[in-house]
Amino acid sequence: MFRRTKRSAKKSVVPNQSFSEKLEENVSFFTNLYEQSTDVVFHSVSIGNRQATIIYIEGLTDTQKLDEQVLNILLAEAEFNEENFLQSVENRIPVSNMKKIATYVEGIDEISNGNPILLVDGEKQALSFGIAKFEMRSIAEPEAEMAIRGPREGFTESIGVNTSLLRRIIKDPALKMKNLQIGKYTKTKVVISYIDGLADPGLIKEIEDRLNRIKIDGVLESGYIEQFIEDNPYSPFPQMLFTERPDVVSGNLLEGRAAIFIDGTPFCLIAPVSFFSLFQSQEDYYDRFWVGTFVRSLRFLFLGISLFLPAIYVAVTTFHQEMIPTNLMLSIASSREAVPFPAIIEVIIMEIAFEALREAGIRLPKQVGSAVSIVGALVIGQAAVQAGIVSAPMIIVVSITGIASFLVPRYSMGLTVRLLRFPIILLGGAIGLIGVMLAFILIIIHLSSLRSFGLPYLGPISTLRKPVFQDTLVRSPLWKMDYRPHLTGKYNPRRQKENLKPGPKHHSE
Amino acid sequence: MLEKGKISTLQMQFIIIPTIIATGILSIPSMAAQLAVHDMWMTPIAGSIIGFITVFLVWKLHELFPRMTPIQYNEKILGKILGSMLSFFLIFFYLHNTGLIVRQYTDFITMNVLTETPELIFSLSIMVVSALAVRGGIEVIARSAVICTTIFMLSSLSLLLLIKDMDVSLLLPIMENGITPVLKGGFVFGAWYSELFLLAFIFPFLNREKISVKPGILATIYIMLIFFYVNFLCLLYLG
């Protein structure tokens, strides 16, 4: 009962009706609405012989511009055309982005976005001035995605800046930006960006539909959006890519993918992605292709290590001692002699301690964080072995595993790998290498059944769709990547002129 | 639950190849060696004739009844009663066959690797994993087959690391007792090559309208080559 009354009281529906002609009514509507909001400023002026009110929110509006370009003109010039009052005001005021609005809803939107609105007595319309301005972080190098070679710009929290960064890279008018608003209270601006002609229209429609389905209170970060629009919400694998680098976004748009910008976060979502695109880093393309290929194969190797090495160690030392060469077996056995725990307990203790250390290091301020990691490394690395709690080979395994999971260029994928390691260790400890193998097959089956916006997750390798190896396990030379990856639906294959291989003989032409 | 997935012919080959060779390479070499002795390396080639005939039959049947599984066209060919009986027979044959394969896998592990673990654990775990793949549909099976088969094939290349122990003289004398032992040994392969009949169940789910006999024949050739590789190395390494 109580709950019901509360809900109905909260339902203060904003009427979708037009302004009234009387200034009093309009102003009282807004004063009621913004009751107990001291940051909303109501400023009454008289223009000629008419009463008017300007409403804006402090801190969201450039008050200097408001004073100089709006109020100055309004107060100085006494003669506005009485017949067509608003039009004549609009003509005189030196602000480029002005809008006539007719309803309360529009008025609230404009005010919340920082555009002051001018209500004039006797007019059924109001004017809004596009002079919003708020404090924001300047463009800086993205901290989560460092690069040695490549642009040093990163997105900021302001969506306008982000889209402009993209527009500065892709200048063709085919770059489209679609606007949406999500969040009942935050009213967050969300922009779907794609290149017309490269992206499949069906994909854009699907993204739009999924975004429109979201009805939540607020969107605080791209993760909110991601979790509402992914294909398989129970999967541990990320089905979208997030980045704060404009060059990464541009590269993906040029391959026919779509980007989703969210106001208030420097992270931009990219969809659809495949398993292999989570292992691509922008620098693969900026460096020589040999390096790119080498680094990429290193990543896949270490993905395997980071997922399976602890489990294999447990399985082999517990069940399959005969697989280890005798010398190694002896050294492992002698170091394990004093250890009171079975291998699986040892691994789990160490892995959990390592994860805890890592988590502590991330959340703490930098100065304290380094202290934690030094103490942790000393305690784990040195003391635990000397005390005979864990064996030395185990330390090696755990630390290699830890380093290996940092090799994944996309953070979300790294998290997945960290998470999946534990069930695999348990399986390996239960039924040995058979368990590890079963875990591998299970992961492959799961990945095969995943889709990201219709794109098979393990494609193009598992679907054998051409070009298969161009940009997956290896990074082929740029002049050989004549075709875009085939995503879903309509496909625009050619990305460059064929036969672009450079060489001295081309210069004579 | 009707299957709606579509796979490519290449994926079909990736499905059918491991189906046949997985149990084949474990048990055939010893059987073939008993019959054909040092000519066993030729047996897969002799046996592949059965494979080619099966593929051709399956393909012809699919030409006659496009987009249909054997269960569907059985009734068309033999009539309602006889057709359903044959379908039942087919279904139970494959159920039985699957049981046998699971048993082989379990025995292989309990005899060679983990001797003290209860057999049930291995049978159950592999069946759960397979069931999950089946639940995903033919596309999931195809995709995971591509990846698992590739890894399996690559790992089988490690047999070549023993190349220094190869004794080519073990091949001699070739066809000491005429061609009969080779044909007998090849007959052992019949049981495995005839599993190519499973193609009939995959053909309706290919993503192209017109299916030529070529991919099926190619799959048979690949299988033959893999069997040949295994038998040849078995003979040369172990004698």
PDB file of C-alpha atoms in Angstrom, chain A residues 59 105 155 176 179 196 315 325 362 372-373 393 403 423 466 496:
ATOM      1  CA  GLY A  59      27.561  26.288 -14.498  1.00  0.00           C
ATOM      2  CA  VAL A 105       9.254  19.108 -22.627  1.00  0.00           C
ATOM      3  CA  PHE A 155      38.479  10.515 -25.916  1.00  0.00           C
ATOM      4  CA  LYS A 176      26.982   9.221 -39.950  1.00  0.00           C
ATOM      5  CA  ASN A 179      21.390  10.445 -31.856  1.00  0.00           C
ATOM      6  CA  ASP A 196      27.283   4.739 -44.774  1.00  0.00           C
ATOM      7  CA  ALA A 315      47.252 -32.218 -13.760  1.00  0.00           C
ATOM      8  CA  PRO A 325      61.378 -35.818 -17.992  1.00  0.00           C
ATOM      9  CA  ILE A 362      44.730  -1.155  -9.078  1.00  0.00           C
ATOM     10  CA  VAL A 372      51.568  -3.138  -1.847  1.00  0.00           C
ATOM     11  CA  SER A 373      52.998  -4.835  -4.888  1.00  0.00           C
ATOM     12  CA  PRO A 393      58.071 -24.141  -9.453  1.00  0.00           C
ATOM     13  CA  ILE A 403      52.202 -11.899 -16.827  1.00  0.00           C
ATOM     14  CA  PRO A 423      37.308 -23.681 -13.167  1.00  0.00           C
ATOM     15  CA  LYS A 466      37.340 -15.554 -46.960  1.00  0.00           C
ATOM     16  CA  GLN A 496      41.831  -0.566 -51.681  1.00  0.00           C
TER      17      GLN A 496
END
